[in-house]
CSV table of C-alpha atoms and ligand atoms in Angstrom, one decimal:
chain,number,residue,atom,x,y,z
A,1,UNK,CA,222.2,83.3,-137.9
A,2,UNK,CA,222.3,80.2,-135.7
A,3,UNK,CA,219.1,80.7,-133.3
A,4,UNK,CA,218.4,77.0,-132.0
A,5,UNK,CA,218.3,76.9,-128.1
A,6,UNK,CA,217.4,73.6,-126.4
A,7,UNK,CA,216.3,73.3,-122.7
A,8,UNK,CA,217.1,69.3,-121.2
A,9,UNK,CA,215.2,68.5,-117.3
A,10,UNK,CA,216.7,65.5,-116.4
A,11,UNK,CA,216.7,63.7,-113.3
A,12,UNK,CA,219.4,64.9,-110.8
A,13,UNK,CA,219.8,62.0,-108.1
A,14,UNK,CA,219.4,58.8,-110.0
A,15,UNK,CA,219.6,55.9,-106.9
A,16,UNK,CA,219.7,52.3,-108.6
A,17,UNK,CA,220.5,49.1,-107.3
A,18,UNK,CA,220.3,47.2,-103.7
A,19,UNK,CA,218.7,48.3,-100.6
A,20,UNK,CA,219.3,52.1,-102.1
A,21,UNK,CA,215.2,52.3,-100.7
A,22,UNK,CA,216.6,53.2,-97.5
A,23,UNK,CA,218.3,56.2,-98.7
A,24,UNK,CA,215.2,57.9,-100.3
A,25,UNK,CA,215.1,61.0,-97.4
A,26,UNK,CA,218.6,61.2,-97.8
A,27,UNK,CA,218.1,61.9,-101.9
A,28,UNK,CA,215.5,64.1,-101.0
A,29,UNK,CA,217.7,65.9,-98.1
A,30,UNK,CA,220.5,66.6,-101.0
A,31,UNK,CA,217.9,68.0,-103.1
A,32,UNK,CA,217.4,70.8,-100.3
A,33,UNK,CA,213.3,69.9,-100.4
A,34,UNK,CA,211.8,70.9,-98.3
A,35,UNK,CA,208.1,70.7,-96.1
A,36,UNK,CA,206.0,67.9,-95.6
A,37,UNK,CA,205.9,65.1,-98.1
A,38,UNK,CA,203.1,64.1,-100.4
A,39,UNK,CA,203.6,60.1,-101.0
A,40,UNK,CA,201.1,59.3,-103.7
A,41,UNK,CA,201.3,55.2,-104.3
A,42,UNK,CA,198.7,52.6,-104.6
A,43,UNK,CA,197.7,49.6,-102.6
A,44,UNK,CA,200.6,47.2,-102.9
A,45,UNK,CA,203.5,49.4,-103.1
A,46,UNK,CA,202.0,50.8,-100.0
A,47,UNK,CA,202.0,47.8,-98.2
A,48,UNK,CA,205.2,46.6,-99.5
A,49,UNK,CA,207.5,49.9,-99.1
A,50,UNK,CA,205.4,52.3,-97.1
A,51,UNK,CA,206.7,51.8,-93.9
A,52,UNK,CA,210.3,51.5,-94.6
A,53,UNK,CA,210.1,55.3,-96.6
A,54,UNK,CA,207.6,56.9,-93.6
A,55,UNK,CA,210.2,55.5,-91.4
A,56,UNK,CA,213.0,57.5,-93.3
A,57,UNK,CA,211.4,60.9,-92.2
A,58,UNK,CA,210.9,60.1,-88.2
A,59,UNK,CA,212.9,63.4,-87.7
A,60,UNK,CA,211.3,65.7,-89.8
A,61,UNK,CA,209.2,68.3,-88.6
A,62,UNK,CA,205.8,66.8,-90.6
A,63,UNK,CA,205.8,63.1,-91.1
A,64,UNK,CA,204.5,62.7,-94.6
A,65,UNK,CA,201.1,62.6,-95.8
A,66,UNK,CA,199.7,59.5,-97.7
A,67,UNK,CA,196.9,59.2,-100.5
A,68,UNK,CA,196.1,55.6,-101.5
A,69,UNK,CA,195.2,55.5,-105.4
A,70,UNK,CA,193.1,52.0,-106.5
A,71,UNK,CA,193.3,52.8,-110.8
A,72,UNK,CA,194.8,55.6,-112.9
A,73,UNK,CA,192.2,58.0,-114.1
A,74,UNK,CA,191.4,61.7,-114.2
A,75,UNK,CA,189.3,61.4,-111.1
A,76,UNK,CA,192.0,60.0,-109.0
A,77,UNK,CA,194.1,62.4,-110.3
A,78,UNK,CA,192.2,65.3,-109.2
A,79,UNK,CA,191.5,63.7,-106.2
A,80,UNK,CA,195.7,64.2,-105.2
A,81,UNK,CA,195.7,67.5,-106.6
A,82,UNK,CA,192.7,68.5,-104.1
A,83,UNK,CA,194.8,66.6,-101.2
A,84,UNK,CA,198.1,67.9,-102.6
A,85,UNK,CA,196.2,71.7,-102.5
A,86,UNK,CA,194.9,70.9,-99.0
A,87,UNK,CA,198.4,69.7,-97.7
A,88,UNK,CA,200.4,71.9,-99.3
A,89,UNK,CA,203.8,69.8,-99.3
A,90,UNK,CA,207.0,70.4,-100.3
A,91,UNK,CA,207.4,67.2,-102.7
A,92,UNK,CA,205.4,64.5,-103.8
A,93,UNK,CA,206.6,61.2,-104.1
A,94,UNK,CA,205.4,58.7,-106.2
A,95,UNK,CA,205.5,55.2,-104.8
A,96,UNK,CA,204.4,52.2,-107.0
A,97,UNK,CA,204.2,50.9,-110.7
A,98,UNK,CA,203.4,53.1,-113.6
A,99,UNK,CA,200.0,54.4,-112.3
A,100,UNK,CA,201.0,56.0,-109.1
A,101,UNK,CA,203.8,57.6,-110.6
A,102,UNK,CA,202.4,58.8,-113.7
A,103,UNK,CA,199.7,60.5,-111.2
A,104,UNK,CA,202.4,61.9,-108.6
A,105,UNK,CA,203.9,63.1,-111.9
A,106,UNK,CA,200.8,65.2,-113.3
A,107,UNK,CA,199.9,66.0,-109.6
A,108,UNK,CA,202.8,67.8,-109.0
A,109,UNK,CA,202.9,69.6,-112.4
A,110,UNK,CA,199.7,71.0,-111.9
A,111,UNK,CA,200.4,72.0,-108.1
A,112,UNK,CA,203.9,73.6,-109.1
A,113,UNK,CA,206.1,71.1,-106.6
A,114,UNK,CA,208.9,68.8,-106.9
A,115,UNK,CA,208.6,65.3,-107.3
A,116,UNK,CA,210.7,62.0,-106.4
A,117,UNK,CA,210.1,58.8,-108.3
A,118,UNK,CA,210.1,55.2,-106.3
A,119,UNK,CA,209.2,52.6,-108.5
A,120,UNK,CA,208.4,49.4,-107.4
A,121,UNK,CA,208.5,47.5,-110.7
A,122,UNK,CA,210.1,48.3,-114.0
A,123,UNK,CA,207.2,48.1,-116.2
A,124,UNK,CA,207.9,50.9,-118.7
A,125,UNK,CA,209.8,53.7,-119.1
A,126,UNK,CA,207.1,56.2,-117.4
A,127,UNK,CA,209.3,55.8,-114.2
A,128,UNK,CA,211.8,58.7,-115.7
A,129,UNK,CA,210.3,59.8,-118.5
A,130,UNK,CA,208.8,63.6,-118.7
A,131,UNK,CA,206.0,62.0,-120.0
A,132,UNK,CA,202.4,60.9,-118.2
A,133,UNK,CA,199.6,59.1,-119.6
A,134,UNK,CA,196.0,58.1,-118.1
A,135,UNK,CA,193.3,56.7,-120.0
A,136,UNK,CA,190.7,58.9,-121.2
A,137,UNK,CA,187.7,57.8,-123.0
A,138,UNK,CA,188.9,54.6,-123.5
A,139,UNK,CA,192.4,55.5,-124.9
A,140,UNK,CA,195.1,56.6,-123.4
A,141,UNK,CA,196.4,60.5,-123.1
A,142,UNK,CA,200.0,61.4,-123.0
A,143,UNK,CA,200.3,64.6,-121.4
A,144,UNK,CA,204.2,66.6,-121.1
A,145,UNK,CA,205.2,66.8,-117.3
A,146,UNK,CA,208.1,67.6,-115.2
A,147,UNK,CA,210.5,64.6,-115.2
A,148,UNK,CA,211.2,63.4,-111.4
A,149,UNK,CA,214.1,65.4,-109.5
A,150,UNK,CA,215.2,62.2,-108.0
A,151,UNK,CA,214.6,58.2,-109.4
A,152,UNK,CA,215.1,55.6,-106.3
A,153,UNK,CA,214.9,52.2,-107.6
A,154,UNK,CA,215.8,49.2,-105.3
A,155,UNK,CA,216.6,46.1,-107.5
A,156,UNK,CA,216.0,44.4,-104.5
A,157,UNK,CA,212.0,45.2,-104.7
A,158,UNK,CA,212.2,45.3,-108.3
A,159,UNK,CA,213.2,41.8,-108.7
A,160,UNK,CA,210.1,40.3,-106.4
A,161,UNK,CA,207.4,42.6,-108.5
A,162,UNK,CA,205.5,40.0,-110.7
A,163,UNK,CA,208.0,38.5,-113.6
A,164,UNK,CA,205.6,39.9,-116.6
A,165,UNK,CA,206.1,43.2,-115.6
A,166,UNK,CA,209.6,42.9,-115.5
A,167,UNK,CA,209.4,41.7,-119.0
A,168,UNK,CA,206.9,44.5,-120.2
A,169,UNK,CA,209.3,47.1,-119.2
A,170,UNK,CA,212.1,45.0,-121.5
A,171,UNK,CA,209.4,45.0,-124.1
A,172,UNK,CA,209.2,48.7,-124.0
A,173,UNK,CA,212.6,49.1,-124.5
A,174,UNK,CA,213.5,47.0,-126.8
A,175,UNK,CA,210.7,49.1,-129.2
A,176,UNK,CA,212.8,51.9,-128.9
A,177,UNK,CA,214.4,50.4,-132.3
A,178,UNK,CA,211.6,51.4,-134.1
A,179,UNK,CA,210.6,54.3,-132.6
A,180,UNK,CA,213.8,55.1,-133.8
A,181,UNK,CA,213.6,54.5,-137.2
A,182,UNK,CA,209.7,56.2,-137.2
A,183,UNK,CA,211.9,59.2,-135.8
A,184,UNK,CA,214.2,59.3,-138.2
A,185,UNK,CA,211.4,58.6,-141.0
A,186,UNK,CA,209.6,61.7,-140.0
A,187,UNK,CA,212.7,63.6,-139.7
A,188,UNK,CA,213.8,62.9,-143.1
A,189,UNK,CA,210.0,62.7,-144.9
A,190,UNK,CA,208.7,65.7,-142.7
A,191,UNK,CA,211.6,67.7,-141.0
A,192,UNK,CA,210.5,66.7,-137.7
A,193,UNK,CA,212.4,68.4,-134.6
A,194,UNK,CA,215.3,65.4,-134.4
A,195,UNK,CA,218.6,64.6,-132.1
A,196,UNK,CA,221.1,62.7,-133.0
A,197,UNK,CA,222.1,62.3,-129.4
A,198,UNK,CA,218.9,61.3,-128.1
A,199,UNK,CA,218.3,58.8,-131.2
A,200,UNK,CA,222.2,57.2,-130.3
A,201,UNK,CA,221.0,56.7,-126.5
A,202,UNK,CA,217.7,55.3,-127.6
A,203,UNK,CA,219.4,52.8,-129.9
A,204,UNK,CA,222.3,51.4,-127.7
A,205,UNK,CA,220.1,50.9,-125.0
A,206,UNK,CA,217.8,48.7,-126.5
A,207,UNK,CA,220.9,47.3,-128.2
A,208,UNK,CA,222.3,46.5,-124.9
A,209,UNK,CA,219.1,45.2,-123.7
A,210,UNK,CA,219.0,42.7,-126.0
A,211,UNK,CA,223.2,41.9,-125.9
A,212,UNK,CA,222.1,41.3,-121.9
A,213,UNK,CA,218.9,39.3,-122.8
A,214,UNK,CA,220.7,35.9,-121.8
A,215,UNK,CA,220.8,37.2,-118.0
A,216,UNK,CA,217.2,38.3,-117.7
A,217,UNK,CA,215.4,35.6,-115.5
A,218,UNK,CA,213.1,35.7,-113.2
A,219,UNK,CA,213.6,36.3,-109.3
A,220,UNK,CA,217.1,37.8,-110.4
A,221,UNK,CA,218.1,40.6,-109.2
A,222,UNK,CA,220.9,41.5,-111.5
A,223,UNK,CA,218.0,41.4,-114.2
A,224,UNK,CA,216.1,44.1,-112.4
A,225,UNK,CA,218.9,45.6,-112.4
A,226,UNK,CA,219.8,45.7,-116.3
A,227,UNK,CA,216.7,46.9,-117.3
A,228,UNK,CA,215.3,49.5,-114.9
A,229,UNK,CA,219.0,51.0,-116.1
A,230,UNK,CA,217.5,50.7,-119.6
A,231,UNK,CA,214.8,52.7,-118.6
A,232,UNK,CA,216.5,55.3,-116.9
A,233,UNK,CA,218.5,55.8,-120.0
A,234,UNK,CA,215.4,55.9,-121.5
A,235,UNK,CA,214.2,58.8,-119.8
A,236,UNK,CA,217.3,60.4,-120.5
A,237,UNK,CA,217.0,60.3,-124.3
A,238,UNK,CA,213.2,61.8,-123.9
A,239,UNK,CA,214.7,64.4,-122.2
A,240,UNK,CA,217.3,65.4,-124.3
A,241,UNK,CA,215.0,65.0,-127.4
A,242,UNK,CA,212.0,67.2,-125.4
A,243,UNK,CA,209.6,64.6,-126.2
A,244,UNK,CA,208.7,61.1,-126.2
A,245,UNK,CA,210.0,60.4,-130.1
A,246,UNK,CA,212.9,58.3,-129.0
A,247,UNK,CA,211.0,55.9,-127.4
A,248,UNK,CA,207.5,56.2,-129.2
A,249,UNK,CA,206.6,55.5,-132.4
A,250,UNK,CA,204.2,53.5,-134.6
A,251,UNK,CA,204.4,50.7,-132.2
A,252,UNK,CA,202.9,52.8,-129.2
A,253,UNK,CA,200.4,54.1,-131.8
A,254,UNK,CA,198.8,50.7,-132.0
A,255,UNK,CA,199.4,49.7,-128.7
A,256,UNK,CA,197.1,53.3,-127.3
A,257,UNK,CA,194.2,51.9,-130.3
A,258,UNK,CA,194.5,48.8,-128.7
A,259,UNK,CA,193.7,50.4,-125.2
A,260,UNK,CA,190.9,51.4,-126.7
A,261,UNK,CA,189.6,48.5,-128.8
A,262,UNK,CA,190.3,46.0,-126.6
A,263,UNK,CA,191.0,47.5,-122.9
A,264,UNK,CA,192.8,45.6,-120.1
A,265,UNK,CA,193.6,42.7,-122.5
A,266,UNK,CA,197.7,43.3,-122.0
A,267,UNK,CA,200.1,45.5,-120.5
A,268,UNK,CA,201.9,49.0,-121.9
A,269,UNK,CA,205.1,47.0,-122.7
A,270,UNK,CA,203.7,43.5,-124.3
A,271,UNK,CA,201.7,45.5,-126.9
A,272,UNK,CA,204.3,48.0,-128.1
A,273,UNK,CA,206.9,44.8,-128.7
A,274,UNK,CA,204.3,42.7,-130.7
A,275,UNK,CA,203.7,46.5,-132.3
A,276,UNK,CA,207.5,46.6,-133.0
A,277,UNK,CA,208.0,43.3,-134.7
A,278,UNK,CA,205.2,44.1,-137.4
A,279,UNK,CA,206.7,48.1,-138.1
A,280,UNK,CA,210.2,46.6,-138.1
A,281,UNK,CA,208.8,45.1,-140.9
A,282,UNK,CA,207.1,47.7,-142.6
A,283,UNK,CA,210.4,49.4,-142.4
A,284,UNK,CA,212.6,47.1,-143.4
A,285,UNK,CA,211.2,44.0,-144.7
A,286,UNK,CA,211.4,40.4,-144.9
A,287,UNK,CA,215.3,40.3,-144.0
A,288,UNK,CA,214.8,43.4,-141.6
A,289,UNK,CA,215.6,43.6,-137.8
A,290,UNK,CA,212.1,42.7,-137.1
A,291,UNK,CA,213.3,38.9,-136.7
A,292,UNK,CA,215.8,39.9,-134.0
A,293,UNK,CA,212.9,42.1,-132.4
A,294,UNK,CA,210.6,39.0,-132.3
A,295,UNK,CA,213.5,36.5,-131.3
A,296,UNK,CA,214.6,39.1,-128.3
A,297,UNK,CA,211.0,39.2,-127.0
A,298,UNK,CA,210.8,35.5,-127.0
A,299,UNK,CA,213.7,34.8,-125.2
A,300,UNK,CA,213.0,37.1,-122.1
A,301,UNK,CA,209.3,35.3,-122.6
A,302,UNK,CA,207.2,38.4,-123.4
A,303,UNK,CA,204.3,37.9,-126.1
A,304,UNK,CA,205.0,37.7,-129.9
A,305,UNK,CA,201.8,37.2,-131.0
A,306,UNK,CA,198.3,38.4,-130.9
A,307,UNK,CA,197.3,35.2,-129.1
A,308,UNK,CA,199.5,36.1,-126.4
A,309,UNK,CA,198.2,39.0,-125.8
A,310,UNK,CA,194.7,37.8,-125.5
A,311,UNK,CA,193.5,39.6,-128.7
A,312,UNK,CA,191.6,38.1,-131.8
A,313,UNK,CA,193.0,38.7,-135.5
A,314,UNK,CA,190.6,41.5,-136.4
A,315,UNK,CA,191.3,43.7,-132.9
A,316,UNK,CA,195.4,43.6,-134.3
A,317,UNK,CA,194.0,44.4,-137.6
A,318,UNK,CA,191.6,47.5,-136.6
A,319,UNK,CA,194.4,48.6,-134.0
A,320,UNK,CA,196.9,48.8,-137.2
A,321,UNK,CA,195.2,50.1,-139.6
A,322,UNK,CA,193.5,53.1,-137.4
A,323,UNK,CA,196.6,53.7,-135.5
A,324,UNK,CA,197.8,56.8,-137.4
A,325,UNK,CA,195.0,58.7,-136.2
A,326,UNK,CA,195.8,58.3,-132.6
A,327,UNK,CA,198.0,61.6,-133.1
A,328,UNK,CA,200.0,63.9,-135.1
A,329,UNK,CA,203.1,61.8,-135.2
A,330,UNK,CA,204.2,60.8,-138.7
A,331,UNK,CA,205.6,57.3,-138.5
A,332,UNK,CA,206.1,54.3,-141.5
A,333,UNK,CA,202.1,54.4,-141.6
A,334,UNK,CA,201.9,57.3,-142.7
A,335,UNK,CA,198.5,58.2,-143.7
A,336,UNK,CA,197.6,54.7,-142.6
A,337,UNK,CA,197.8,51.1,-143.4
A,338,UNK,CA,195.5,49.1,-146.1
A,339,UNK,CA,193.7,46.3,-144.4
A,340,UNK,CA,195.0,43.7,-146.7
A,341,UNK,CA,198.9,44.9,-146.4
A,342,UNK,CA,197.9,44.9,-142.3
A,343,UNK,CA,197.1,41.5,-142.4
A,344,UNK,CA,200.1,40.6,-144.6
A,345,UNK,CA,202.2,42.2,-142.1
A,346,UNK,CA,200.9,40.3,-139.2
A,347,UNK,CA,200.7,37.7,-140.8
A,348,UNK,CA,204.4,37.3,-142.3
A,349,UNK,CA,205.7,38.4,-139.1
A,350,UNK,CA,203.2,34.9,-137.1
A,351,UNK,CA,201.8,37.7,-135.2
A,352,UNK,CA,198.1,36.1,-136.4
B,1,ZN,ZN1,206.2,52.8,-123.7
């Protein structure tokens, strides 16, 4: 008897490209949301795109209420769900880089309302995603929420956020190849819940990520452009996979140890690639993919090595070879890595 159901939450209004900040309300109004807006966003954003969205709702009956986060943690998270509580609004939206939306996002799950995504750099794949994460105890927590009804991303604000950022959120796409393979690993070792579909999507858009890695340059807006489309699609394939396997494997294993070994030391996106150029080669090997992993990083100038990312030999080495305990999620360590095939691995692939 063929009992399978699946239930995908996408994203309905998906606004991408130049100037499309202006027509946030109007996203909003085709939603039919309603009430006073929540805008949850941080300093920067705030300063840089505040005014032109609180402009947007001059004609509404409640102009929108604001709350300012300064750093993504539980306590700022509670802190908008007590304003969102005391508000009441119809929406929140989440205005800013990966912090103010990942809080917006877990806000407004645990408050039951809608909620739009603004992002005002394309650091990492959290912009879409039905996924949030906050650091707890010196890792990080991934925690399932609602994905955003609506995504606005202006290329146009995109392009001026700080260039590493732009190249984290390539970085975190472009290890959707071996969050892949760790996917389809489990899948085959373990039976793990698996979509072909979603697996497909992942795949080509890291593939065409890398195909357009000639045009991604600094200050350009046609490279914001190419890769906060990337991360939409993204998002998409962690919706229709109901989890964040397409685009998390091994590689965001050691990059949450490394949150917690070494905190602060390098962003989301850097860590995951320099993760996916050493399980690329656990996967496949000397000849493997993980030379075209390395080689894509380098040319959009996001880290390759550990040195890069401000870390010492034995921090990669620790961050490996504990990795697999992070969470229940079989990948090619498996039950974890020996310490001397770790350092073989990073040290083959010039990562130490
Ligand atoms: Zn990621």
């Amino acid at each position: 008897m063929f009992d399978k159901s699946t239930w995908i939450r996408l994203p309905r209004n998906v606004l991408v490209g130049h100037g499309v900040l202006e027509q946030t309300a109007e996203a909003i109004e085709e939603l039919h949301l309603r009430g006073q807006p929540l805008i949850v966003t941080s300093p920067t954003p705030y300063e840089i795109a505040g005014d032109r969205i609180m402009s947007q709702f001059a004609s509404w009956d409640q102009e929108p209420a604001v709350v300012v986060v300064e750093e993504a943690s539980f306590d700022a998270i509670e802190r908008v769900i007590d304003r969102a509580r005391e508000v009441d609004p119809g929406f929140l939206i989440g205005l800013g880089g990966g912090k103010a939306i990942d809080i917006a996002k877990m806000a407004s799950d645990d408050v039951g309302r809608g909620f739009v995504s603004v992002p005002t750099v394309a650091s990492h794949d959290g912009i879409v995603s039905n996924r949030g994460s906050v650091p707890e105890e010196g890792t990080r927590h991934s925690v399932a929420a609602e994905p955003p009804l609506a995504v606005v991303a202006d290329t146009e604000i995109l392009a001026n956020a700080p260039w590493e950022l732009t190249t984290a959120g390539c970085a975190d796409i472009i290890s959707n190849y071996t969050a892949v393979m760790d996917w389809r690993l489990a899948y085959r070792l373990k039976n793990a819940p698996y979509s072909q579909y979603a697996a497909a999507l992942s795949e080509m858009t890291a593939e065409m990520l890398v195909g357009n890695a000639d045009s991604i340059r600094p200050g350009l807006e046609e490279s914001s452009w190419i890769v906060v489309k990337a991360l939409v699609s993204s998002g998409v394939a962690m919706s229709i996979a109901g989890s964040s396997r397409p685009a998390s494997g091994a590689e965001h294993l050691f990059s949450h140890q490394l949150d917690r070994i070494a905190p602060g030391r390098a962003s989301h996106g850097h860590q995951v690639g320099v993760g996916s150029i050493m399980t690329a080669y656990l996967h496949s090997g000397e000849n493997g993919l993980w030379r075209d992993i390395r080689d894509a990083l380098a040319n959009i100038d996001a880290p390759t090595t550990a040195a890069e990312l401000n870390l010492d030999e034995d921090e990669v080495i620790e961050a490996l070879t504990t990795a697999h305990e992070i969470r229940d999620r079989y990948t090619i360590l498996g039950d974890g890595i020996d310490e001397t095939a770790a350092r073989e691995v990073a040290k083959q692939t010039g990562v130490i």
